[in-house]
Short mmCIF file of N, CA and C in Angstrom, two decimals:
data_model
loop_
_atom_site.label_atom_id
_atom_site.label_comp_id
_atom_site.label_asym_id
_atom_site.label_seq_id
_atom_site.Cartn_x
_atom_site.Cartn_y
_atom_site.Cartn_z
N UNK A 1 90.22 71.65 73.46
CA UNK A 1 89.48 71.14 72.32
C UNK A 1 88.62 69.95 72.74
N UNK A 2 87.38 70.16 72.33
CA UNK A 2 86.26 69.13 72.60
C UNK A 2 86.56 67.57 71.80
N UNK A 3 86.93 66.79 72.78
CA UNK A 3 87.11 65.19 71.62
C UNK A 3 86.53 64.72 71.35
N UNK A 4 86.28 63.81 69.98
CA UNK A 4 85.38 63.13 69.02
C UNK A 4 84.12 62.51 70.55
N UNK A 5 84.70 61.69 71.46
CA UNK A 5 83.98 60.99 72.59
C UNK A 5 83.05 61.29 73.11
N UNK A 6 83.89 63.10 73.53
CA UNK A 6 82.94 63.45 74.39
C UNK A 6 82.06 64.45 73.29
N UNK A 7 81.88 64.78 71.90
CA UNK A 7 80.55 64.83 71.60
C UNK A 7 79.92 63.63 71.29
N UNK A 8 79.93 62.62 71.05
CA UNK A 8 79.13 61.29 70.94
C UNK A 8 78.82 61.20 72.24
N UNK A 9 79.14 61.61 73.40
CA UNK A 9 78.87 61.03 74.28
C UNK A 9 77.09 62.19 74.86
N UNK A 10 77.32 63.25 74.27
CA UNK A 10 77.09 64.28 74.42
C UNK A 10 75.93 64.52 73.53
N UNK A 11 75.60 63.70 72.47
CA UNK A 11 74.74 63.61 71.37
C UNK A 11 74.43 62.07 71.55
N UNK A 12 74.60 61.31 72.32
CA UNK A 12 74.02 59.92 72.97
C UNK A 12 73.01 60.65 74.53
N UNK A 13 73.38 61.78 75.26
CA UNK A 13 72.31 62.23 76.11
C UNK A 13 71.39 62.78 75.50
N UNK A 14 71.29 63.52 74.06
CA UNK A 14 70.47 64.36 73.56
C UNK A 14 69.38 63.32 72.97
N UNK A 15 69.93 62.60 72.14
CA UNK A 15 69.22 61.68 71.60
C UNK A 15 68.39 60.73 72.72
N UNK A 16 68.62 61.08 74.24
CA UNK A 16 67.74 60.68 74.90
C UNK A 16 68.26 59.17 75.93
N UNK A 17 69.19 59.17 75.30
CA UNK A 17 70.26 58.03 76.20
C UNK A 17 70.01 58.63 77.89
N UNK A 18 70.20 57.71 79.16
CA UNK A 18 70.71 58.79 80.00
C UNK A 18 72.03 58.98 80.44
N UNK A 19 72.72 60.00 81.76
CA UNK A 19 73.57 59.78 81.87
C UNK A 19 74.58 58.54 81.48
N UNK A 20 74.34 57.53 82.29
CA UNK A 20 75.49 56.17 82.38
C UNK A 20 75.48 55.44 80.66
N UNK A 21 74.40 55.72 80.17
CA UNK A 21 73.99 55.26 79.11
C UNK A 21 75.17 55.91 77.87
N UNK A 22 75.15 57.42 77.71
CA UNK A 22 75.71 58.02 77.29
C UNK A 22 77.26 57.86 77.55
N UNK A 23 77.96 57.64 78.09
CA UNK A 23 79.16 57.64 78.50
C UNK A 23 78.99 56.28 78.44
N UNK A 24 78.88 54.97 78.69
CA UNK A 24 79.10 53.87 78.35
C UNK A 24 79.47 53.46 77.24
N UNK A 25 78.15 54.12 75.96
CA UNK A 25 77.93 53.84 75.00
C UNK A 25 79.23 54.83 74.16
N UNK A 26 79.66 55.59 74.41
CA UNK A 26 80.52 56.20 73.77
C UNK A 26 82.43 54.80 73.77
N UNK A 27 82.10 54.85 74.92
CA UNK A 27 83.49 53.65 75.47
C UNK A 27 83.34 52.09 75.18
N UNK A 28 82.13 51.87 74.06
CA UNK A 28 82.18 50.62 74.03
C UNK A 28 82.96 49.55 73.42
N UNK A 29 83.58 50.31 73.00
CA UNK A 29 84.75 49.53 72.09
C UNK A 29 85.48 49.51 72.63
N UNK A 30 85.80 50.18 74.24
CA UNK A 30 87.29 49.90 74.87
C UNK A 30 86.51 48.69 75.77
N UNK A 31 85.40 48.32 76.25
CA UNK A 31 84.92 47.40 76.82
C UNK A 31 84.50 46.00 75.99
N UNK A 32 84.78 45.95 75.06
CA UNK A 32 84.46 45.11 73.62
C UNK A 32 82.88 45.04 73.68
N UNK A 33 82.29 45.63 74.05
CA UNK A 33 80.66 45.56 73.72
C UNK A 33 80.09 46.65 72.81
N UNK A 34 78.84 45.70 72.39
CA UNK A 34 78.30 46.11 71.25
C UNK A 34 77.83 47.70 71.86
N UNK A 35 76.30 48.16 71.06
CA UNK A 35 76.45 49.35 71.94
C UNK A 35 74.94 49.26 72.42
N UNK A 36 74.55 47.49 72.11
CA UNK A 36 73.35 47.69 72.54
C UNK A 36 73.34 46.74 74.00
N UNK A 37 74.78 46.03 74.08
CA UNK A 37 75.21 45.47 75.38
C UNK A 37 75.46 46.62 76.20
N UNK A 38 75.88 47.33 75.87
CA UNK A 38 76.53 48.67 76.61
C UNK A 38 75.52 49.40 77.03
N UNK A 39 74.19 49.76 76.10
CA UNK A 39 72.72 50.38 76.73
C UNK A 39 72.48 49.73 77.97
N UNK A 40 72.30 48.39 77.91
CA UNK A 40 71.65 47.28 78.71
C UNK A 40 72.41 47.54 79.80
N UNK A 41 73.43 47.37 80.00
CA UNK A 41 74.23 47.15 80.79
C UNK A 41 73.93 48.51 82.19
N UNK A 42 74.09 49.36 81.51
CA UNK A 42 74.07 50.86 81.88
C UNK A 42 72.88 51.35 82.28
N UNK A 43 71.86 50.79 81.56
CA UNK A 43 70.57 51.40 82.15
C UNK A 43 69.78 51.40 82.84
N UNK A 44 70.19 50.74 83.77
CA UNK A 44 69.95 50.78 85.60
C UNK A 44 70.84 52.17 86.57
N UNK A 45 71.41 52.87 85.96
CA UNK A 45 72.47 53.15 86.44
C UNK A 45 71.63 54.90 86.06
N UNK A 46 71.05 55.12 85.09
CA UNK A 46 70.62 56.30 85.39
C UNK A 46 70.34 56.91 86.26
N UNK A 47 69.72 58.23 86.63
CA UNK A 47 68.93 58.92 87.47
C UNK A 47 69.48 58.88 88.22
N UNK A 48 70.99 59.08 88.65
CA UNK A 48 71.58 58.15 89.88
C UNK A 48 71.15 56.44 90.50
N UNK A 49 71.23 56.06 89.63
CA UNK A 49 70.82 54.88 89.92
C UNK A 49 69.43 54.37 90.08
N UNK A 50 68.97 54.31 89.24
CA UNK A 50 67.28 54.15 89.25
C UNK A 50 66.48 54.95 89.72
N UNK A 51 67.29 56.45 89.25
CA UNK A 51 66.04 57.80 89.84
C UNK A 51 66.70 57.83 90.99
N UNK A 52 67.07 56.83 91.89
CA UNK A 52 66.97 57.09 93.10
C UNK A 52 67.95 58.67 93.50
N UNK A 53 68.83 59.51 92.92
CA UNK A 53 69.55 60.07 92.75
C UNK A 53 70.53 60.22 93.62
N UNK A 54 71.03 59.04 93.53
CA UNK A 54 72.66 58.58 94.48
C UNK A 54 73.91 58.70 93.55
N UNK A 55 74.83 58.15 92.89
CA UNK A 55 75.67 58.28 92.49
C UNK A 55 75.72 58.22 90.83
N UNK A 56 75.74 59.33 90.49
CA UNK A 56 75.91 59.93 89.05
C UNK A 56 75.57 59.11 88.29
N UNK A 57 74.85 58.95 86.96
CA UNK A 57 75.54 57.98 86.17
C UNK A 57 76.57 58.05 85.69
N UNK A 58 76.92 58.98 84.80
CA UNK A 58 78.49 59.56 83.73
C UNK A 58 79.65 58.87 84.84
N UNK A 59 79.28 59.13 86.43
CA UNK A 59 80.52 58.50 87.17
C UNK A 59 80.48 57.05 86.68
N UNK A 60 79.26 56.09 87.24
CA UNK A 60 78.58 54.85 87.24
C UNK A 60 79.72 54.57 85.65
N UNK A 61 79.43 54.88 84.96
CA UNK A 61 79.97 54.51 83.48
C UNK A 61 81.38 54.34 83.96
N UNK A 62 82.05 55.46 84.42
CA UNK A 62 83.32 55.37 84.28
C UNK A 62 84.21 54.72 85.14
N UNK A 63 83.09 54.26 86.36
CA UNK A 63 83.81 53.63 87.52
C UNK A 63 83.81 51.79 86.65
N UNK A 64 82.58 51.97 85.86
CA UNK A 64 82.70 50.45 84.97
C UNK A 64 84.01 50.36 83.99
N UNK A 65 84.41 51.41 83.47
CA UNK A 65 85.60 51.73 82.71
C UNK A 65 86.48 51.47 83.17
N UNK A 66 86.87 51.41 84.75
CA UNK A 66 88.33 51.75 85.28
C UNK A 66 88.62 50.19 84.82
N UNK A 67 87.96 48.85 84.96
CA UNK A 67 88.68 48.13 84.66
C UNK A 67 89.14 47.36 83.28
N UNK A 68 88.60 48.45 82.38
CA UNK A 68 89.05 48.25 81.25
C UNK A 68 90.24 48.45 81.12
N UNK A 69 90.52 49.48 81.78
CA UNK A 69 91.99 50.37 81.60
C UNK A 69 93.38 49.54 82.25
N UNK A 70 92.77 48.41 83.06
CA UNK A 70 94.10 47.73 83.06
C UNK A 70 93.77 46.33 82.26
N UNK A 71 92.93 46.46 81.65
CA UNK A 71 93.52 45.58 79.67
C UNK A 71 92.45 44.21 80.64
N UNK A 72 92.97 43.37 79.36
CA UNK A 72 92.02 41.77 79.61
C UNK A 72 91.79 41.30 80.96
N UNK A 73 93.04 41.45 81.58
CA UNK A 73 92.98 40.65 82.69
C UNK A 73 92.51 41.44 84.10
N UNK A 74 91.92 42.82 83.65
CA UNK A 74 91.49 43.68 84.59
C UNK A 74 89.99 43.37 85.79
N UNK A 75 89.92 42.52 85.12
CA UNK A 75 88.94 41.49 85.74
C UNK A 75 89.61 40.74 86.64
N UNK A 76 90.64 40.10 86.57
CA UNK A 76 90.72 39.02 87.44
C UNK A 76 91.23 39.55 89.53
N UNK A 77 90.97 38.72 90.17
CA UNK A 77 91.18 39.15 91.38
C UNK A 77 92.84 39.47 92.17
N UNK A 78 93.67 39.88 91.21
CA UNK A 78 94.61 39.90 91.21
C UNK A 78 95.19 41.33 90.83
N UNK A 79 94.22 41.84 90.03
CA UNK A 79 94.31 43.19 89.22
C UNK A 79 93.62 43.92 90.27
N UNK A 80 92.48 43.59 90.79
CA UNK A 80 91.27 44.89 91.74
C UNK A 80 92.11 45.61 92.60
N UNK A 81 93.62 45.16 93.63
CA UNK A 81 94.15 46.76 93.37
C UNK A 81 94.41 48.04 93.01
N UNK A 82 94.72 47.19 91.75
CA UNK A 82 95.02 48.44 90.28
C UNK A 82 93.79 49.13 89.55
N UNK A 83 92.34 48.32 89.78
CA UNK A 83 91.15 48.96 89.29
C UNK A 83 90.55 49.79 90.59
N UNK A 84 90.66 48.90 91.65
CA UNK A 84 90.30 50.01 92.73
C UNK A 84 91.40 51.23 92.90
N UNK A 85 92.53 51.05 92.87
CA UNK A 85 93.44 52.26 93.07
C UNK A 85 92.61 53.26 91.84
N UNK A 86 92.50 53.19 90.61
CA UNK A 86 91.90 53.10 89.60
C UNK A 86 90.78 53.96 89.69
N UNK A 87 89.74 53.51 90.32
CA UNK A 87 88.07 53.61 90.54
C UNK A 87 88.51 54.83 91.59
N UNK A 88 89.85 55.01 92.51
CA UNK A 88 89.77 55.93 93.48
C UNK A 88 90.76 57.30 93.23
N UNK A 89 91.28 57.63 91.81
CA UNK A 89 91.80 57.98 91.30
C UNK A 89 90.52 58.88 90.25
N UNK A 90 89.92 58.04 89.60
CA UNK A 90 88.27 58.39 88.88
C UNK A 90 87.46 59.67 89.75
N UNK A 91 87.19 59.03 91.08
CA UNK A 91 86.82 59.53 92.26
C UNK A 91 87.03 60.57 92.23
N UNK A 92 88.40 60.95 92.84
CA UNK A 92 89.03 62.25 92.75
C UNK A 92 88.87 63.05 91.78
N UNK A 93 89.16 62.79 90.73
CA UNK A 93 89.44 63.57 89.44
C UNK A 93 87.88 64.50 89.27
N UNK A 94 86.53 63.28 89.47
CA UNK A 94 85.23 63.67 89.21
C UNK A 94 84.76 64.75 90.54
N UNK A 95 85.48 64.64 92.28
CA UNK A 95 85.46 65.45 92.59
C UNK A 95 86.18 66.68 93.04
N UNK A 96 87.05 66.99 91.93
CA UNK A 96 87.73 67.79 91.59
C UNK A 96 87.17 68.99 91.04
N UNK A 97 86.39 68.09 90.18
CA UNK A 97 85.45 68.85 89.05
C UNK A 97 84.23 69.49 89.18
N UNK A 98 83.75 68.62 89.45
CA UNK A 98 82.05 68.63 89.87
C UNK A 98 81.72 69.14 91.91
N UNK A 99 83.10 68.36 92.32
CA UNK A 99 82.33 68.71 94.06
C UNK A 99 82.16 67.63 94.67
N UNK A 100 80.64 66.69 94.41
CA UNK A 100 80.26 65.62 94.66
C UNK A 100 80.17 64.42 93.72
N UNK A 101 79.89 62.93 93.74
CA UNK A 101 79.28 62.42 92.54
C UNK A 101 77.99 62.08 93.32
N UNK A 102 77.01 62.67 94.00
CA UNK A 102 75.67 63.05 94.32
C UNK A 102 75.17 63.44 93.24
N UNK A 103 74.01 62.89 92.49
CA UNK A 103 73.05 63.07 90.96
C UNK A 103 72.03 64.47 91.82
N UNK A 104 71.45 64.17 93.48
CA UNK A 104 70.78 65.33 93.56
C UNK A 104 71.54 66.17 93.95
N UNK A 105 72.84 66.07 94.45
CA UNK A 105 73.36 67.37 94.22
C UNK A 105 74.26 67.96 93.56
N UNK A 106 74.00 67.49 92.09
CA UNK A 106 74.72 67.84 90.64
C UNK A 106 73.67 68.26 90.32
N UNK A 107 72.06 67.91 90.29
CA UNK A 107 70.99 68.57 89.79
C UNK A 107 70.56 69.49 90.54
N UNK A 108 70.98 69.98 92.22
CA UNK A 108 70.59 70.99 92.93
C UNK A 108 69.28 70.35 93.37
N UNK A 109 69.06 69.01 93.81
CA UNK A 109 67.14 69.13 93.53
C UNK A 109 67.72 67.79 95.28
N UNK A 110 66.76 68.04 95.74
CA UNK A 110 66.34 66.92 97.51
C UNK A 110 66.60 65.59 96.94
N UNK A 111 67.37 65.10 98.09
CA UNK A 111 68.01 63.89 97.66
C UNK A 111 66.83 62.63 98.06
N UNK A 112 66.52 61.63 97.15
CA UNK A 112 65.95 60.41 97.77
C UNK A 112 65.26 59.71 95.83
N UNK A 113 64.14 59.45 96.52
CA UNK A 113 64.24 59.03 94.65
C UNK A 113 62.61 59.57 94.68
N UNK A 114 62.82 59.04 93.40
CA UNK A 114 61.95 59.85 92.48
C UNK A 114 61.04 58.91 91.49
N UNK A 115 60.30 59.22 91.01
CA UNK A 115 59.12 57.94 90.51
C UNK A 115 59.76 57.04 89.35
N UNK A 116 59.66 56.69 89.04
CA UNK A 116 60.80 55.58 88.13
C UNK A 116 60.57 56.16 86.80
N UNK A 117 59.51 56.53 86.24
CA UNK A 117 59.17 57.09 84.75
C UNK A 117 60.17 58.62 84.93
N UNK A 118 61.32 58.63 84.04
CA UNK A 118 61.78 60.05 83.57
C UNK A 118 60.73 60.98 82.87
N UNK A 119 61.48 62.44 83.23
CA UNK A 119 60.57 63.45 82.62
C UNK A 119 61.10 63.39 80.93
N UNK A 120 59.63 63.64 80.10
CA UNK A 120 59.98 64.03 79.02
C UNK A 120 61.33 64.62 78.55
N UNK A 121 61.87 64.26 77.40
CA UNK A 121 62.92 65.12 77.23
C UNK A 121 62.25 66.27 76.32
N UNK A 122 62.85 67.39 76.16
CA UNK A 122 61.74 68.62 76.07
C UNK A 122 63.27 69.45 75.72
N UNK A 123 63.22 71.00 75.19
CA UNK A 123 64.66 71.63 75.05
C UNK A 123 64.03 72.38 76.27
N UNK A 124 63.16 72.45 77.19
CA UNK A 124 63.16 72.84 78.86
C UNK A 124 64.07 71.78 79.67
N UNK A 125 63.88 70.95 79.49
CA UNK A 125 64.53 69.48 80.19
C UNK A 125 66.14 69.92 80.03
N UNK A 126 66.53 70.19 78.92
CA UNK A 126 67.79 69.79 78.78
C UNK A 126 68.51 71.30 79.31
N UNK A 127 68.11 72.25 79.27
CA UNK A 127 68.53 73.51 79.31
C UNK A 127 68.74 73.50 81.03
N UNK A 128 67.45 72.64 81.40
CA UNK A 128 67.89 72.99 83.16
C UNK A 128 68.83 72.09 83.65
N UNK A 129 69.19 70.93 82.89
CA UNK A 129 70.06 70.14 83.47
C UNK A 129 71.72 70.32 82.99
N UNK A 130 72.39 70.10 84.49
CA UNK A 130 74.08 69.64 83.94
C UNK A 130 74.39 68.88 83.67
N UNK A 131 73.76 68.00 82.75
CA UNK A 131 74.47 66.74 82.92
C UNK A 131 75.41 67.00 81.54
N UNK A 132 74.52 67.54 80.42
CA UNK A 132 75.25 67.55 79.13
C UNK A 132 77.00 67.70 79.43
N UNK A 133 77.07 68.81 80.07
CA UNK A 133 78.75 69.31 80.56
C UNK A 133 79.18 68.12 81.45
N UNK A 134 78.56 67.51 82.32
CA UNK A 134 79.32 66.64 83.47
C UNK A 134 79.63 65.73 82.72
N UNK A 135 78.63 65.11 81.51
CA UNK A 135 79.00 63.73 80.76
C UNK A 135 80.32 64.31 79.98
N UNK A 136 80.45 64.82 79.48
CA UNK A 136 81.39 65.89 78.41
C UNK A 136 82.70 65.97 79.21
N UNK A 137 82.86 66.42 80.71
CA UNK A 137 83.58 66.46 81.80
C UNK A 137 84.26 65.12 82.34
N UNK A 138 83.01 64.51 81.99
CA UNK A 138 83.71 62.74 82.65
C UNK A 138 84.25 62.03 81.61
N UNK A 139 83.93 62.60 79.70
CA UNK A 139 84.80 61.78 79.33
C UNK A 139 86.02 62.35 78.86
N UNK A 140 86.31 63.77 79.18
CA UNK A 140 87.54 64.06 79.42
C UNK A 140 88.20 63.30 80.17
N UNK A 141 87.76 63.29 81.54
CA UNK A 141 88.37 62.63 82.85
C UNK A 141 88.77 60.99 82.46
N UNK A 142 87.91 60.23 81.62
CA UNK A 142 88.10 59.32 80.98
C UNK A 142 88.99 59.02 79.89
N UNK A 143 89.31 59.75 78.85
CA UNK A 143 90.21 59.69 77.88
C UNK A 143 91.86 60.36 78.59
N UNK A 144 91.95 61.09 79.69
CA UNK A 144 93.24 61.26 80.16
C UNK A 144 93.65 60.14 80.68
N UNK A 145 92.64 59.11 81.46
CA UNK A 145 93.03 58.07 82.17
C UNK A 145 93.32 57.04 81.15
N UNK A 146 92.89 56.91 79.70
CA UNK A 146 92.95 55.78 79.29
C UNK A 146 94.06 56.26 78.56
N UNK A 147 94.91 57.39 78.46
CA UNK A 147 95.81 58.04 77.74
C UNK A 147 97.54 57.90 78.64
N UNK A 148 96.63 58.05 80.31
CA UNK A 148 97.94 57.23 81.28
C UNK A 148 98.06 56.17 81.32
N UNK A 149 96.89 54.97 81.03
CA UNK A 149 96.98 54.12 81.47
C UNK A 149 98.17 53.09 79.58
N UNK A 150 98.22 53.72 78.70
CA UNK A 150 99.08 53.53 77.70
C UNK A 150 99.88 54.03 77.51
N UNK A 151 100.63 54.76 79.04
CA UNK A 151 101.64 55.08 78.94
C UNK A 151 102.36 54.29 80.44
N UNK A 152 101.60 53.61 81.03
CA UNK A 152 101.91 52.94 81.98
C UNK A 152 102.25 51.08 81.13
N UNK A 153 101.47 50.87 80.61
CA UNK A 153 101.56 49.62 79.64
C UNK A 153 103.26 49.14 78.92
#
């Protein structure tokens, strides 16, 4: 069954969000940000990272997530064990799923970057891309982890 998240997260790409954008903005309340801190935050992180098409966004989002998941103090330098164990646990799970977290080779398209202006969104645009399912995919991968991580608490 599809969860409330991952269609918001999923109708935050349609509406033109991108990857990292979309999956951020769905989790912003486990990060206490608004959802226009959460745009901001995230929107470098598209295109694989500024077009350049290196590492996913939907990952990008969720590797920002892992240290939510060990609560307030997941920040401090005392915890980055538990967020990196965390972030390498994420890792896995996403290439479990997907293969790589490579953006050009989740889109099938030559790796390096690409002009900074995105293509129109168009229902051609969206039909050729995976991302709709990978974002959808990562916040599965996301709500199991935040579902262990309150049972670890």
């Amino acid at each position: 069954m599809i969860s409330e998240r991952e269609k918001q997260a999923v109708r935050n790409f349609a509406a033109g969000c991108n990857c990292a954008q979309s999956v951020l903005l769905t989790y912003a309340d486990v990060l206490g940000l608004t959802q226009e801190q959460a745009a901001m935050v995230a929107v470098g992180f598209g295109g694989g990272m500024g077009r350049l098409r290196d590492n996913c966004g939907a990952f990008s989002a969720a590797v920002m997530l892992c240290g939510a998941l060990e609560g307030a103090d997941g920040a401090k330098k005392e915890h980055r064990p538990q967020t990196y164990a965390r972030v390498q646990e994420m890792h896995r799970r996403f290439l479990e799923r997907f293969g790589t977290i490579n953006c050009a080779e989740l889109l099938d398209r030559d790796p390096g970057p690409e002009a900074p202006t995105p293509e129109e969104r168009t229902p051609a645009y969206y039909k050729s891309r995976p991302c709709g399912r990978i974002i959808r995919l990562t916040c599965q991968i996301i709500d199991e982890m935040l579902e262990e991580a309150k049972g670890d608490a």
